[in-house]
Short mmCIF file of C-alpha atoms in Angstrom, two decimals:
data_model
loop_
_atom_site.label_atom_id
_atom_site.label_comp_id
_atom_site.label_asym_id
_atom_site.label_seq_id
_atom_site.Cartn_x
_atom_site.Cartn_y
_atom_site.Cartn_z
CA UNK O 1448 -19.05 5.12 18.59
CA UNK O 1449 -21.78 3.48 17.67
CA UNK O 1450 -23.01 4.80 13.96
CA UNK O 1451 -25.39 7.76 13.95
CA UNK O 1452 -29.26 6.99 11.91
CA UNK O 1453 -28.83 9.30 8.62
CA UNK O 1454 -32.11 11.17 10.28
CA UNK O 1455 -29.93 12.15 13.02
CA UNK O 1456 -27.20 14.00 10.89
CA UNK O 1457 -26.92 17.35 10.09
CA UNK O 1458 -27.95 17.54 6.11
CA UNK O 1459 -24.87 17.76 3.90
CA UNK O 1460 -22.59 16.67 6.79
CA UNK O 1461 -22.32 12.39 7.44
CA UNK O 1462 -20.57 12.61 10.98
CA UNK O 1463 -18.19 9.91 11.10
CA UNK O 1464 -16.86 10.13 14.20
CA UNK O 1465 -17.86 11.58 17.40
CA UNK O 1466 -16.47 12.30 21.03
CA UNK O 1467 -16.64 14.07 24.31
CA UNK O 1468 -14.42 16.32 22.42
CA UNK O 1469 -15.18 16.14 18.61
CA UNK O 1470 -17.14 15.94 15.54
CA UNK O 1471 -15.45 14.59 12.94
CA UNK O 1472 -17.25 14.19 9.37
CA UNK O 1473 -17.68 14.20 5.42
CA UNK O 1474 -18.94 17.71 3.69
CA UNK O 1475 -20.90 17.66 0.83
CA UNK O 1476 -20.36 19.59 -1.85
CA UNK O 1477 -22.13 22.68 -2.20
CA UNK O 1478 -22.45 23.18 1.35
CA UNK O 1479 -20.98 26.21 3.37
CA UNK O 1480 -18.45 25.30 6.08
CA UNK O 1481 -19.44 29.00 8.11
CA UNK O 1482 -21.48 31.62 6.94
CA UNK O 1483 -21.01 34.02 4.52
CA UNK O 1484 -23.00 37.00 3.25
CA UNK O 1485 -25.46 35.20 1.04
CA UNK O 1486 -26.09 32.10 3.60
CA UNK O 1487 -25.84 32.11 7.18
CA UNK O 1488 -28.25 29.12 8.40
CA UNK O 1489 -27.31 26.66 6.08
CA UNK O 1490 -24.03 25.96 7.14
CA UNK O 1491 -22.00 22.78 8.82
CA UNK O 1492 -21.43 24.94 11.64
CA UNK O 1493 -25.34 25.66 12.09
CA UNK O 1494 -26.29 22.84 11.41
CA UNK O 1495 -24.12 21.51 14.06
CA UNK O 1496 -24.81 23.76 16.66
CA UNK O 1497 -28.65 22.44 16.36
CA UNK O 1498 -27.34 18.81 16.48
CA UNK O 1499 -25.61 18.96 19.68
CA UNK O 1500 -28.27 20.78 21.18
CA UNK O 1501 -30.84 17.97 20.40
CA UNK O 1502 -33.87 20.67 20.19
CA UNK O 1503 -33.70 22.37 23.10
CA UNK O 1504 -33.99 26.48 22.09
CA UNK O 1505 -32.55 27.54 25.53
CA UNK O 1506 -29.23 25.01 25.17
CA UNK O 1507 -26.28 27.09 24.88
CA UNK O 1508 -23.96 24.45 23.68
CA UNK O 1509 -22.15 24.63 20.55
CA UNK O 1510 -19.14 23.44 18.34
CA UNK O 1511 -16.15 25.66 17.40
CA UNK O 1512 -14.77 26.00 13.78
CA UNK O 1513 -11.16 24.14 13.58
CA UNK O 1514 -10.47 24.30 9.96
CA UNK O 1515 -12.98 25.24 6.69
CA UNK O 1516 -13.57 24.14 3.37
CA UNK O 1517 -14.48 25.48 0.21
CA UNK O 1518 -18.28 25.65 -0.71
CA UNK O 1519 -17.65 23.28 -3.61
CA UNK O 1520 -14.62 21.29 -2.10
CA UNK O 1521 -15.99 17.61 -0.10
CA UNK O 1522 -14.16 15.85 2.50
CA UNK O 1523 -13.28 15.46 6.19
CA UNK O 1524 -14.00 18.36 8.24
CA UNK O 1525 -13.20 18.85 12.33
CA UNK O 1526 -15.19 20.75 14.75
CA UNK O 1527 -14.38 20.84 18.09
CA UNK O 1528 -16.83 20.51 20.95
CA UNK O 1529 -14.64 23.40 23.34
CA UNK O 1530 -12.64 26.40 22.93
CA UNK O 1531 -10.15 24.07 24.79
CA UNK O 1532 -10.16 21.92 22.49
CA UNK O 1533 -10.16 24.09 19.58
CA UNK O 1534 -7.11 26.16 20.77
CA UNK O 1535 -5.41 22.41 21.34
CA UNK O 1536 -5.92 21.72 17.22
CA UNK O 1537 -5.28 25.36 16.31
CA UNK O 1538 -2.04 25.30 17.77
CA UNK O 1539 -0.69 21.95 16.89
CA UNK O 1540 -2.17 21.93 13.18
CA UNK O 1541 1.53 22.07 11.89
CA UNK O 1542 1.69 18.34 13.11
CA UNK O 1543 -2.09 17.50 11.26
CA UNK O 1544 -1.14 15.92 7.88
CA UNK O 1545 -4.51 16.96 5.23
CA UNK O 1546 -4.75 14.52 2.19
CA UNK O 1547 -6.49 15.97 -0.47
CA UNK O 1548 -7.63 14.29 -4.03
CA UNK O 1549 -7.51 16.26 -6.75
CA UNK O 1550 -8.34 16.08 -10.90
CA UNK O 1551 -6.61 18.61 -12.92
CA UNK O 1552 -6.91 19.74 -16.40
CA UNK O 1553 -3.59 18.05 -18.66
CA UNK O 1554 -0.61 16.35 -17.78
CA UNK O 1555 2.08 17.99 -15.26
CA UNK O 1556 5.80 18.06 -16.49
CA UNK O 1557 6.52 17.32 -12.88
CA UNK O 1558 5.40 14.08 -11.71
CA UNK O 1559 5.75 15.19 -8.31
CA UNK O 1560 6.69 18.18 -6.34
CA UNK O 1561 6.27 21.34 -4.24
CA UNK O 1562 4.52 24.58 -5.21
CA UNK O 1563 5.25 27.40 -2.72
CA UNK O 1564 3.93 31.26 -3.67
CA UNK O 1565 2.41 33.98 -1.17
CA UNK O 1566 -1.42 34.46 -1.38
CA UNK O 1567 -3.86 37.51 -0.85
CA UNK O 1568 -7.44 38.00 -0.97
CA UNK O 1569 -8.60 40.98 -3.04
CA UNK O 1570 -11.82 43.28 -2.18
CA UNK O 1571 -13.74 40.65 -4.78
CA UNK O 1572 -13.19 37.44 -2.89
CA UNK O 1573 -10.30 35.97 -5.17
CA UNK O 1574 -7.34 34.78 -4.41
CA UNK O 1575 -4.03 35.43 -6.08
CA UNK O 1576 -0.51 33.85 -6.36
CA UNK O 1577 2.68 36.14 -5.85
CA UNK O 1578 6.63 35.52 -5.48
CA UNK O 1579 6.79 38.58 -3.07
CA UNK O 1580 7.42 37.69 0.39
CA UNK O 1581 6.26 41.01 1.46
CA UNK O 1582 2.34 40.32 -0.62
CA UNK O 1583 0.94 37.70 0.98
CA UNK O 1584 1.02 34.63 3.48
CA UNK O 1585 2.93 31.85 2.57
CA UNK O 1586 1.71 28.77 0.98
CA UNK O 1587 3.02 25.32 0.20
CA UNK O 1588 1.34 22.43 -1.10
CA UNK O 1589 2.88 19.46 -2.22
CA UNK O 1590 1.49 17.16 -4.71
CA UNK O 1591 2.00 13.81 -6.56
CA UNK O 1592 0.16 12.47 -10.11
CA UNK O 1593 -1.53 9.22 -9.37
CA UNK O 1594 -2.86 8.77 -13.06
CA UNK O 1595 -3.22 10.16 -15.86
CA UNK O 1596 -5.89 10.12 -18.88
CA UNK O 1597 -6.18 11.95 -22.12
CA UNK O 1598 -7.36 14.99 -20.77
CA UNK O 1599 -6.97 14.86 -17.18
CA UNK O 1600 -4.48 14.41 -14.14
CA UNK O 1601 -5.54 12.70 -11.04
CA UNK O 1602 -3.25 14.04 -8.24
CA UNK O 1603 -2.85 13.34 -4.36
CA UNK O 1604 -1.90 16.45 -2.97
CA UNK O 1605 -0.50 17.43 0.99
CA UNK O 1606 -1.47 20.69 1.86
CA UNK O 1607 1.41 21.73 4.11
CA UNK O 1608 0.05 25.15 4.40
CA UNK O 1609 -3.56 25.59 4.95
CA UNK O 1610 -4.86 29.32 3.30
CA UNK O 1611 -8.29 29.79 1.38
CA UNK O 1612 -8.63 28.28 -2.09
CA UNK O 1613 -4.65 27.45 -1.56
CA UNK O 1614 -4.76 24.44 -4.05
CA UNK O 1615 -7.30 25.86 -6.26
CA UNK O 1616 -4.70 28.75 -6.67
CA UNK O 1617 -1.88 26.96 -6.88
CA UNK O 1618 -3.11 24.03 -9.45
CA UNK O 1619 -4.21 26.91 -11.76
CA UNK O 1620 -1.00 29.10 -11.68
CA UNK O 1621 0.91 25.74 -12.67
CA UNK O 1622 -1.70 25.75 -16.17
CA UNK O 1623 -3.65 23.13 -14.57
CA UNK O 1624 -6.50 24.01 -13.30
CA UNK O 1625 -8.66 21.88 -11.16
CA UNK O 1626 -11.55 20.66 -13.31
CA UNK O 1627 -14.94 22.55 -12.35
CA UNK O 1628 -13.11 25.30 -11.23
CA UNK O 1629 -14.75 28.19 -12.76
CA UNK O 1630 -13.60 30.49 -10.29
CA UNK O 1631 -9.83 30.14 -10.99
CA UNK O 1632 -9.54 27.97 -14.32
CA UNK O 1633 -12.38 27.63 -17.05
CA UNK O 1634 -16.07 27.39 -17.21
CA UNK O 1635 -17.39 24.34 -18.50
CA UNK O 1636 -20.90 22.95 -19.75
CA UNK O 1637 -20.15 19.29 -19.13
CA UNK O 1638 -17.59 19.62 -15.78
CA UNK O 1639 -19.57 21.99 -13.40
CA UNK O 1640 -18.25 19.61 -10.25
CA UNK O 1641 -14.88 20.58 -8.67
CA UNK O 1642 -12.69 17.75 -8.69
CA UNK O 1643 -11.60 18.60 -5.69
CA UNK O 1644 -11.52 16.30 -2.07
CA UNK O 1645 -10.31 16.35 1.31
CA UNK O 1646 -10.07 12.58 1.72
CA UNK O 1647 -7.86 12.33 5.16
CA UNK O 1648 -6.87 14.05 7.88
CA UNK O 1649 -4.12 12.68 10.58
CA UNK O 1650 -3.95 14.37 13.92
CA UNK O 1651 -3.37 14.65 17.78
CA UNK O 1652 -6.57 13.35 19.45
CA UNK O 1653 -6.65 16.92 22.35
CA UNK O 1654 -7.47 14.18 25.20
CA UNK O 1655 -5.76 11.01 24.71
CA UNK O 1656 -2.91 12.24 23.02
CA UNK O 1657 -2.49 9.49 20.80
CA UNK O 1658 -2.53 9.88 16.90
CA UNK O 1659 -5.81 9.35 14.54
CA UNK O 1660 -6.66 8.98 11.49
CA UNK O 1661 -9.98 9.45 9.16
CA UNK O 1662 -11.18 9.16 5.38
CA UNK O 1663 -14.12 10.46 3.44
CA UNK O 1664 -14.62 8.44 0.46
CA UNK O 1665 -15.00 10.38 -2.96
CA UNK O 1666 -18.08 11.70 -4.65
CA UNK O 1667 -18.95 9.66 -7.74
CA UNK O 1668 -18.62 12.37 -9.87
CA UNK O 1669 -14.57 11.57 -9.45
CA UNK O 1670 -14.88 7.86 -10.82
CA UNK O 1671 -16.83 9.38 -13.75
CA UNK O 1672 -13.82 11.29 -14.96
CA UNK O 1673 -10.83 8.69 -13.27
CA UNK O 1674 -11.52 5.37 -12.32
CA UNK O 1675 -9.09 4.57 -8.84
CA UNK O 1676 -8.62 2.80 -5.97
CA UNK O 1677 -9.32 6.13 -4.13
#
């Protein structure tokens, strides 16, 4: 594909790759996936859905949400061009392997290792962790310390399990929460970006069949905390 002129792309979305079947691209932080009650035009999704219809009020086309990020989070986000194609990702996103970067407050015990808990949404938007199978959905993430510094944790995390504000949750119920995170660890005049980043996402192309792969490179806020080969 050939690369799209940055006055062509949706603002706070740099599509990276696109097909007769997808839009594949980078989220900036601060920027709504979908919309919520405070923001509902702009949005990835709306901002899409003008894209593809190149200006034209009476166009009914339109992308359809695969998978979401937080407001804050950045990283590679898929939309799919057809419910087809939508129900095609939906139903094989077992199989889609989602890389994440994350920096952390402190040093793990664990170098490495699996965090698994049931998650539930209360009537003010949180999220929280629970041992009961019967309280929640289930969540795993997995997770691996890349470096560390005198403060902070830079991990690489797999989120097996793909609920809202999973490894957010997870990080902080561990004593580490994700820095910037003021939501589920602790407010901060000098940290006020999360440290948080979907950087890759593996799947099954819905038309060819074959398997691809795409990155997002990391906002620069994350080399001025941990400097990495990201």
């Amino acid at each position: 594909m050939k690369k799209i002129p940055k006055k062509y792309q949706p603002k706070g979305f740099e599509i990276l790759h696109e097909d007769l079947d997808l839009i594949i691209g980078n989220k900036a932080p601060g920027v709504l996936t979908v919309a919520a009650k405070w923001e509902n035009e702009n949005t990835v999704h709306n901002l899409l859905n003008q894209y593809v219809r190149k200006g034209n009020p009476r166009s009914r086309k339109c992308v359809y949400v695969v998978h979401r990020l937080d407001q804050a989070t950045s990283g590679i986000l898929i939309f799919a061009k057809t419910e087809a194609v939508q129900h095609f990702l939906k139903d094989n996103w077992k199989s889609t392997v989602k890389t994440y970067y994350a920096i952390v407050h402190g040093h793990l015990k664990k170098k490495s290792g699996t965090i698994s808990s049931y998650l539930t949404e209360d009537e003010n938007y949180l999220v929280h962790s629970s041992s009961d199978a019967d309280n929640g959905k289930l969540a795993i993430t997995e997770y691996t310390v890349l470096k560390e510094t005198d403060k902070f944790s830079l991990l690489k995390v797999n989120l097996v399990t793909g609920k809202k504000n999973q490894i957010r949750v997870h990080l902080a119920g561990e004593g580490h929460p994700l820095v910037g995170d003021t939501k589920y660890g602790k407010s901060s005049t000098t940290q006020k970006d999360l440290r948080l980043h979907s950087s890759e996402i593996e799947f099954t192309h819905p038309h060819s069949k074959r398997r691809m792969s795409f990155k997002a490179p990391v906002p620069k806020y994350f080399r001025s905390l941990i400097e990495y080969d990201y």
